[in-house]
DNA sequence: TGCCAGGCCCTCTTTAGGGCCTT
């Protein structure tokens, strides 16, 4: 696995009560891994009590039950600890706009901030793997034959899979374009490149 | 009561609509 500057990131994933913090949805689990030099060197996983019951769809979708959340620490305490964990590292998530909304909403409640920037593994995968049958996290993991623990829709498991996908994308760029020293900003910028211009963009770096 | 996200991206587009992704 090539060592690259872009490797030093936090890959995170939220499980939540629904799709929109603007509609009152809250985080119920956060999972994250720290990648440095192409390897996972640290991780963070906590359930958090959102202060109300989660519906049966979420229980079934995530496997996180109300019983599991009953004695969990509240969002404020967990998110404060998570904010310490992420520090000012750059961040990666699959469909990052979703996780960013919840991270921003939960940290706003406790008046905390972070200094890193987000990259979206889904938008980048849409550029790099244009032939993939879909760009769901599970679909991309299958498409690239990445190892899994067989657990889906739990925060740490999904963060670990996203991390493997992220590293795979860096490796594929390194192999195909001989670019082994990409910065986070360069990889992040891929998400904004028109699909037809991806190869040209990477070749010119 | 009824409704309920938001950003990206494609196209039979741009005075818009709908699918993909995330829970």
PDB file of C-alpha atoms (C1' of nucleotides) in Angstrom:
ATOM      1  CA  UNK A   1       0.000   0.000   0.000  1.00  0.00           C
ATOM      2  CA  UNK A   2       1.587   3.306  -1.010  1.00  0.00           C
ATOM      3  CA  UNK A   3       2.076   5.875   1.714  1.00  0.00           C
ATOM      4  CA  UNK A   4       0.439   9.137   0.809  1.00  0.00           C
ATOM      5  CA  UNK A   5      -0.153  12.479   2.408  1.00  0.00           C
ATOM      6  CA  UNK A   6      -3.851  12.133   1.675  1.00  0.00           C
ATOM      7  CA  UNK A   7      -3.936   9.096   3.962  1.00  0.00           C
ATOM      8  CA  UNK A   8      -4.007  11.070   7.190  1.00  0.00           C
ATOM      9  CA  UNK A   9      -7.731  11.399   7.695  1.00  0.00           C
ATOM     10  CA  UNK A  10     -10.564  10.471  10.005  1.00  0.00           C
ATOM     11  CA  UNK A  11     -13.156   8.271   8.294  1.00  0.00           C
ATOM     12  CA  UNK A  12     -16.482   8.515  10.088  1.00  0.00           C
ATOM     13  CA  UNK A  13     -20.027   7.244   9.934  1.00  0.00           C
ATOM     14  CA  UNK A  14     -23.166   8.168  11.876  1.00  0.00           C
ATOM     15  CA  UNK A  15     -26.206   6.064  12.633  1.00  0.00           C
ATOM     16  CA  UNK A  16     -29.133   8.348  13.311  1.00  0.00           C
ATOM     17  CA  UNK A  17     -32.841   8.422  14.094  1.00  0.00           C
ATOM     18  CA  UNK A  18     -33.606   9.582  10.548  1.00  0.00           C
ATOM     19  CA  UNK A  19     -32.402  11.561   7.586  1.00  0.00           C
ATOM     20  CA  UNK A  20     -32.518  15.163   8.678  1.00  0.00           C
ATOM     21  CA  UNK A  21     -31.322  17.003  11.779  1.00  0.00           C
ATOM     22  CA  UNK A  22     -33.497  19.885  10.578  1.00  0.00           C
ATOM     23  CA  UNK A  23     -36.471  17.633  11.285  1.00  0.00           C
ATOM     24  CA  UNK A  24     -35.262  16.869  14.774  1.00  0.00           C
ATOM     25  CA  UNK A  25     -33.346  13.708  13.988  1.00  0.00           C
ATOM     26  CA  UNK A  26     -30.395  12.923  16.247  1.00  0.00           C
ATOM     27  CA  UNK A  27     -27.306  10.776  16.153  1.00  0.00           C
ATOM     28  CA  UNK A  28     -27.492   7.415  17.931  1.00  0.00           C
ATOM     29  CA  UNK A  29     -24.049   6.025  17.105  1.00  0.00           C
ATOM     30  CA  UNK A  30     -20.750   7.349  15.836  1.00  0.00           C
ATOM     31  CA  UNK A  31     -17.962   5.201  14.462  1.00  0.00           C
ATOM     32  CA  UNK A  32     -14.658   6.418  13.079  1.00  0.00           C
ATOM     33  CA  UNK A  33     -11.143   5.328  12.273  1.00  0.00           C
ATOM     34  CA  UNK A  34      -7.939   7.316  12.001  1.00  0.00           C
ATOM     35  CA  UNK A  35      -5.851   6.517   8.937  1.00  0.00           C
ATOM     36  CA  UNK A  36      -2.188   7.426   8.917  1.00  0.00           C
ATOM     37  CA  UNK A  37       0.329   6.282   6.322  1.00  0.00           C
ATOM     38  CA  UNK A  38      -2.185   3.970   4.709  1.00  0.00           C
ATOM     39  CA  UNK A  39      -3.130   2.158   7.903  1.00  0.00           C
ATOM     40  CA  UNK A  40      -5.872   2.336  10.482  1.00  0.00           C
ATOM     41  CA  UNK A  41      -4.085   3.354  13.670  1.00  0.00           C
ATOM     42  CA  UNK A  42      -6.971   4.311  15.945  1.00  0.00           C
ATOM     43  CA  UNK A  43     -10.737   4.013  16.189  1.00  0.00           C
ATOM     44  CA  UNK A  44     -13.731   5.464  18.014  1.00  0.00           C
ATOM     45  CA  UNK A  45     -17.158   3.910  18.511  1.00  0.00           C
ATOM     46  CA  UNK A  46     -19.952   4.943  20.842  1.00  0.00           C
ATOM     47  CA  UNK A  47     -23.688   4.554  21.065  1.00  0.00           C
ATOM     48  CA  UNK A  48     -25.525   7.645  22.301  1.00  0.00           C
ATOM     49  CA  UNK A  49     -28.937   8.157  23.792  1.00  0.00           C
ATOM     50  CA  UNK A  50     -30.896  10.635  21.649  1.00  0.00           C
ATOM     51  CA  UNK A  51     -33.372  11.349  24.442  1.00  0.00           C
ATOM     52  CA  UNK A  52     -36.301   9.648  22.804  1.00  0.00           C
ATOM     53  CA  UNK A  53     -37.253   6.293  21.333  1.00  0.00           C
ATOM     54  CA  UNK A  54     -36.084   5.356  17.854  1.00  0.00           C
ATOM     55  CA  UNK A  55     -38.649   3.931  15.476  1.00  0.00           C
ATOM     56  CA  UNK A  56     -38.823   0.319  14.371  1.00  0.00           C
ATOM     57  CA  UNK A  57     -37.417   1.080  10.940  1.00  0.00           C
ATOM     58  CA  UNK A  58     -34.215   2.397  12.474  1.00  0.00           C
ATOM     59  CA  UNK A  59     -34.057  -0.495  14.935  1.00  0.00           C
ATOM     60  CA  UNK A  60     -34.330  -2.961  12.063  1.00  0.00           C
ATOM     61  CA  UNK A  61     -32.075  -1.013   9.706  1.00  0.00           C
ATOM     62  CA  UNK A  62     -29.210  -0.541  12.143  1.00  0.00           C
ATOM     63  CA  UNK A  63     -29.736  -3.314  14.631  1.00  0.00           C
ATOM     64  CA  UNK A  64     -29.534  -0.658  17.328  1.00  0.00           C
ATOM     65  CA  UNK A  65     -32.469  -1.162  19.688  1.00  0.00           C
ATOM     66  CA  UNK A  66     -34.040   1.165  22.201  1.00  0.00           C
ATOM     67  CA  UNK A  67     -32.822  -1.233  24.863  1.00  0.00           C
ATOM     68  CA  UNK A  68     -29.255  -0.732  23.679  1.00  0.00           C
ATOM     69  CA  UNK A  69     -29.629   3.040  23.825  1.00  0.00           C
ATOM     70  CA  UNK A  70     -31.404   3.150  27.168  1.00  0.00           C
ATOM     71  CA  UNK A  71     -28.247   3.216  29.253  1.00  0.00           C
ATOM     72  CA  UNK A  72     -25.975   4.882  26.712  1.00  0.00           C
ATOM     73  CA  UNK A  73     -24.444   8.276  27.412  1.00  0.00           C
ATOM     74  CA  UNK A  74     -26.243  11.248  25.921  1.00  0.00           C
ATOM     75  CA  UNK A  75     -25.335  12.831  22.605  1.00  0.00           C
ATOM     76  CA  UNK A  76     -23.674  15.807  24.281  1.00  0.00           C
ATOM     77  CA  UNK A  77     -21.142  13.747  26.225  1.00  0.00           C
ATOM     78  CA  UNK A  78     -20.357  11.380  23.367  1.00  0.00           C
ATOM     79  CA  UNK A  79     -20.046  14.128  20.787  1.00  0.00           C
ATOM     80  CA  UNK A  80     -17.719  16.102  23.050  1.00  0.00           C
ATOM     81  CA  UNK A  81     -15.453  13.071  23.266  1.00  0.00           C
ATOM     82  CA  UNK A  82     -15.715  12.556  19.527  1.00  0.00           C
ATOM     83  CA  UNK A  83     -14.826  16.181  18.885  1.00  0.00           C
ATOM     84  CA  UNK A  84     -11.658  15.616  20.898  1.00  0.00           C
ATOM     85  CA  UNK A  85     -10.949  12.525  18.790  1.00  0.00           C
ATOM     86  CA  UNK A  86     -11.275  14.223  15.404  1.00  0.00           C
ATOM     87  CA  UNK A  87      -9.373  17.351  16.403  1.00  0.00           C
ATOM     88  CA  UNK A  88      -8.485  19.245  13.242  1.00  0.00           C
ATOM     89  CA  UNK A  89      -7.960  16.219  11.027  1.00  0.00           C
ATOM     90  CA  UNK A  90      -9.546  16.167   7.620  1.00  0.00           C
ATOM     91  CA  UNK A  91     -12.616  13.966   7.409  1.00  0.00           C
ATOM     92  CA  UNK A  92     -13.993  11.386   5.007  1.00  0.00           C
ATOM     93  CA  UNK A  93     -17.491   9.903   4.862  1.00  0.00           C
ATOM     94  CA  UNK A  94     -19.604   8.063   2.338  1.00  0.00           C
ATOM     95  CA  UNK A  95     -22.162  10.581   1.134  1.00  0.00           C
ATOM     96  CA  UNK A  96     -20.434  13.130   3.320  1.00  0.00           C
ATOM     97  CA  UNK A  97     -23.191  15.714   3.039  1.00  0.00           C
ATOM     98  CA  UNK A  98     -25.302  13.471   5.265  1.00  0.00           C
ATOM     99  CA  UNK A  99     -22.693  12.909   7.991  1.00  0.00           C
ATOM    100  CA  UNK A 100     -21.588  16.521   7.835  1.00  0.00           C
ATOM    101  CA  UNK A 101     -25.103  17.741   8.561  1.00  0.00           C
ATOM    102  CA  UNK A 102     -25.322  15.561  11.666  1.00  0.00           C
ATOM    103  CA  UNK A 103     -21.786  16.373  12.829  1.00  0.00           C
ATOM    104  CA  UNK A 104     -22.471  20.094  12.452  1.00  0.00           C
ATOM    105  CA  UNK A 105     -25.864  19.826  14.161  1.00  0.00           C
ATOM    106  CA  UNK A 106     -24.640  17.768  17.119  1.00  0.00           C
ATOM    107  CA  UNK A 107     -21.565  19.939  17.671  1.00  0.00           C
ATOM    108  CA  UNK A 108     -23.623  23.118  17.387  1.00  0.00           C
ATOM    109  CA  UNK A 109     -25.765  21.876  20.288  1.00  0.00           C
ATOM    110  CA  UNK A 110     -22.690  21.621  22.527  1.00  0.00           C
ATOM    111  CA  UNK A 111     -21.022  24.712  21.040  1.00  0.00           C
ATOM    112  CA  UNK A 112     -18.026  22.790  19.737  1.00  0.00           C
ATOM    113  CA  UNK A 113     -16.249  23.068  16.405  1.00  0.00           C
ATOM    114  CA  UNK A 114     -13.773  21.167  14.299  1.00  0.00           C
ATOM    115  CA  UNK A 115     -11.091  22.407  11.944  1.00  0.00           C
ATOM    116  CA  UNK A 116     -10.892  19.742   9.258  1.00  0.00           C
ATOM    117  CA  UNK A 117     -12.602  19.595   5.910  1.00  0.00           C
ATOM    118  CA  UNK A 118     -14.766  16.861   4.420  1.00  0.00           C
ATOM    119  CA  UNK A 119     -14.155  14.652   1.411  1.00  0.00           C
ATOM    120  CA  UNK A 120     -16.930  12.431   0.099  1.00  0.00           C
ATOM    121  CA  UNK A 121     -15.945   8.874  -0.819  1.00  0.00           C
ATOM    122  CA  UNK A 122     -19.190   8.448  -2.762  1.00  0.00           C
ATOM    123  CA  UNK A 123     -18.620  11.447  -5.047  1.00  0.00           C
ATOM    124  CA  UNK A 124     -15.004  10.413  -5.641  1.00  0.00           C
ATOM    125  CA  UNK A 125     -16.030   6.802  -6.312  1.00  0.00           C
ATOM    126  CA  UNK A 126     -18.550   8.056  -8.860  1.00  0.00           C
ATOM    127  CA  UNK A 127     -15.599   9.587 -10.747  1.00  0.00           C
ATOM    128  CA  UNK A 128     -13.125   6.741 -10.366  1.00  0.00           C
ATOM    129  CA  UNK A 129     -15.495   3.793 -10.706  1.00  0.00           C
ATOM    130  CA  UNK A 130     -17.912   5.025 -13.330  1.00  0.00           C
ATOM    131  CA  UNK A 131     -18.614   1.448 -14.445  1.00  0.00           C
ATOM    132  CA  UNK A 132     -19.667   0.235 -10.991  1.00  0.00           C
ATOM    133  CA  UNK A 133     -23.282  -1.016 -10.910  1.00  0.00           C
ATOM    134  CA  UNK A 134     -24.024   1.433  -8.094  1.00  0.00           C
ATOM    135  CA  UNK A 135     -22.170   3.657  -5.671  1.00  0.00           C
ATOM    136  CA  UNK A 136     -23.676   2.536  -2.404  1.00  0.00           C
ATOM    137  CA  UNK A 137     -21.012   1.723   0.178  1.00  0.00           C
ATOM    138  CA  UNK A 138     -21.905  -1.968   0.164  1.00  0.00           C
ATOM    139  CA  UNK A 139     -22.041  -2.038  -3.610  1.00  0.00           C
ATOM    140  CA  UNK A 140     -18.590  -0.499  -3.961  1.00  0.00           C
ATOM    141  CA  UNK A 141     -17.122  -2.839  -1.354  1.00  0.00           C
ATOM    142  CA  UNK A 142     -18.467  -5.737  -3.407  1.00  0.00           C
ATOM    143  CA  UNK A 143     -17.350  -4.167  -6.697  1.00  0.00           C
ATOM    144  CA  UNK A 144     -13.777  -3.813  -5.451  1.00  0.00           C
ATOM    145  CA  UNK A 145     -13.790  -7.122  -3.566  1.00  0.00           C
ATOM    146  CA  UNK A 146     -12.885  -5.401  -0.319  1.00  0.00           C
ATOM    147  CA  UNK A 147     -12.952  -7.464   2.865  1.00  0.00           C
ATOM    148  CA  UNK A 148     -15.861  -7.030   5.274  1.00  0.00           C
ATOM    149  CA  UNK A 149     -16.828  -8.393   8.653  1.00  0.00           C
ATOM    150  CA  UNK A 150     -20.334  -9.052   7.373  1.00  0.00           C
ATOM    151  CA  UNK A 151     -21.738  -6.206   9.465  1.00  0.00           C
ATOM    152  CA  UNK A 152     -23.556  -3.370   7.720  1.00  0.00           C
ATOM    153  CA  UNK A 153     -25.288  -0.208   8.928  1.00  0.00           C
ATOM    154  CA  UNK A 154     -23.346  -0.064  12.156  1.00  0.00           C
ATOM    155  CA  UNK A 155     -21.188   2.997  12.541  1.00  0.00           C
ATOM    156  CA  UNK A 156     -17.758   1.480  13.119  1.00  0.00           C
ATOM    157  CA  UNK A 157     -18.240  -1.298  10.557  1.00  0.00           C
ATOM    158  CA  UNK A 158     -19.333   1.207   7.914  1.00  0.00           C
ATOM    159  CA  UNK A 159     -16.497   3.576   8.816  1.00  0.00           C
ATOM    160  CA  UNK A 160     -14.024   0.698   8.450  1.00  0.00           C
ATOM    161  CA  UNK A 161     -15.486  -0.230   5.054  1.00  0.00           C
ATOM    162  CA  UNK A 162     -15.368   3.396   3.942  1.00  0.00           C
ATOM    163  CA  UNK A 163     -11.741   3.517   5.058  1.00  0.00           C
ATOM    164  CA  UNK A 164     -10.923   0.449   2.967  1.00  0.00           C
ATOM    165  CA  UNK A 165     -12.679   2.033   0.004  1.00  0.00           C
ATOM    166  CA  UNK A 166     -10.763   5.290   0.521  1.00  0.00           C
ATOM    167  CA  UNK A 167      -7.424   3.467   0.631  1.00  0.00           C
ATOM    168  CA  UNK A 168      -8.399   1.425  -2.420  1.00  0.00           C
ATOM    169  CA  UNK A 169      -9.180   4.592  -4.351  1.00  0.00           C
ATOM    170  CA  UNK A 170      -5.802   6.082  -3.416  1.00  0.00           C
ATOM    171  CA  UNK A 171      -4.110   2.870  -4.463  1.00  0.00           C
ATOM    172  CA  UNK A 172      -5.963   2.756  -7.772  1.00  0.00           C
ATOM    173  CA  UNK A 173      -4.985   6.366  -8.507  1.00  0.00           C
ATOM    174  CA  UNK A 174      -1.391   5.543  -7.615  1.00  0.00           C
ATOM    175  CA  UNK A 175      -1.380   2.476  -9.858  1.00  0.00           C
ATOM    176  CA  UNK A 176      -3.174   3.978 -12.843  1.00  0.00           C
ATOM    177  CA  UNK A 177      -1.753   7.479 -12.814  1.00  0.00           C
ATOM    178  CA  UNK A 178       1.507   6.973 -10.938  1.00  0.00           C
ATOM    179  CA  UNK A 179       0.443   9.539  -8.353  1.00  0.00           C
ATOM    180  CA  UNK A 180       1.647   8.449  -4.935  1.00  0.00           C
ATOM    181  CA  UNK A 181       1.875  11.798  -3.195  1.00  0.00           C
ATOM    182  CA  UNK A 182      -1.590  13.262  -3.606  1.00  0.00           C
ATOM    183  CA  UNK A 183      -2.750  15.771  -1.046  1.00  0.00           C
ATOM    184  CA  UNK A 184      -6.131  15.598   0.629  1.00  0.00           C
ATOM    185  CA  UNK A 185      -7.153  18.699  -1.310  1.00  0.00           C
ATOM    186  CA  UNK A 186      -6.339  17.060  -4.633  1.00  0.00           C
ATOM    187  CA  UNK A 187      -8.335  13.943  -3.830  1.00  0.00           C
ATOM    188  CA  UNK A 188     -11.155  16.050  -2.427  1.00  0.00           C
ATOM    189  CA  UNK A 189     -11.218  18.087  -5.626  1.00  0.00           C
ATOM    190  CA  UNK A 190     -11.942  14.958  -7.666  1.00  0.00           C
ATOM    191  CA  UNK A 191     -15.518  15.165  -6.443  1.00  0.00           C
ATOM    192  CA  UNK A 192     -15.978  18.384  -8.419  1.00  0.00           C
ATOM    193  CA  UNK A 193     -14.295  17.301 -11.653  1.00  0.00           C
ATOM    194  CA  UNK A 194     -16.665  16.492 -14.526  1.00  0.00           C
ATOM    195  CA  UNK A 195     -16.651  12.726 -15.014  1.00  0.00           C
ATOM    196  CA  UNK A 196     -15.253  12.983 -18.532  1.00  0.00           C
ATOM    197  CA  UNK A 197     -12.337  15.058 -17.244  1.00  0.00           C
ATOM    198  CA  UNK A 198     -11.176  12.840 -14.396  1.00  0.00           C
ATOM    199  CA  UNK A 199      -8.360  11.094 -16.278  1.00  0.00           C
ATOM    200  CA  UNK A 200      -7.043  14.383 -17.641  1.00  0.00           C
ATOM    201  CA  UNK A 201      -7.188  15.979 -14.192  1.00  0.00           C
ATOM    202  CA  UNK A 202      -5.242  13.160 -12.572  1.00  0.00           C
ATOM    203  CA  UNK A 203      -2.653  12.966 -15.337  1.00  0.00           C
ATOM    204  CA  UNK A 204      -1.896  16.678 -15.063  1.00  0.00           C
ATOM    205  CA  UNK A 205      -1.336  16.676 -11.303  1.00  0.00           C
TER     206      UNK A 205
ATOM    207  C1'  DT B   1     -54.602  17.580   8.905  1.00  0.00           C
ATOM    208  C1'  DG B   2     -51.016  16.684   5.999  1.00  0.00           C
ATOM    209  C1'  DC B   3     -46.637  16.617   5.183  1.00  0.00           C
ATOM    210  C1'  DC B   4     -41.989  15.680   6.123  1.00  0.00           C
ATOM    211  C1'  DA B   5     -34.036  16.134   3.621  1.00  0.00           C
ATOM    212  C1'  DG B   6     -30.532  17.782   0.968  1.00  0.00           C
ATOM    213  C1'  DG B   7     -26.874  17.746  -2.352  1.00  0.00           C
ATOM    214  C1'  DC B   8     -25.297  15.939  -6.555  1.00  0.00           C
ATOM    215  C1'  DC B   9     -25.948  14.748 -11.254  1.00  0.00           C
ATOM    216  C1'  DC B  10     -28.118  13.400 -15.598  1.00  0.00           C
ATOM    217  C1'  DT B  11     -31.154  14.639 -19.326  1.00  0.00           C
ATOM    218  C1'  DC B  12     -36.193  13.825 -23.172  1.00  0.00           C
ATOM    219  C1'  DT B  13     -32.381  20.500 -19.120  1.00  0.00           C
ATOM    220  C1'  DT B  14     -31.561  25.478 -17.946  1.00  0.00           C
ATOM    221  C1'  DT B  15     -38.937  28.754 -16.989  1.00  0.00           C
ATOM    222  C1'  DA B  16     -37.460  21.025 -14.468  1.00  0.00           C
ATOM    223  C1'  DG B  17     -37.891  16.603 -12.985  1.00  0.00           C
ATOM    224  C1'  DG B  18     -36.256  12.589 -11.114  1.00  0.00           C
ATOM    225  C1'  DG B  19     -32.764   9.066  -9.546  1.00  0.00           C
ATOM    226  C1'  DC B  20     -28.998   8.217  -6.463  1.00  0.00           C
ATOM    227  C1'  DC B  21     -27.069   8.131  -1.766  1.00  0.00           C
ATOM    228  C1'  DT B  22     -27.102   8.655   3.405  1.00  0.00           C
ATOM    229  C1'  DT B  23     -30.590   6.921   8.317  1.00  0.00           C
TER     230       DT B  23
END
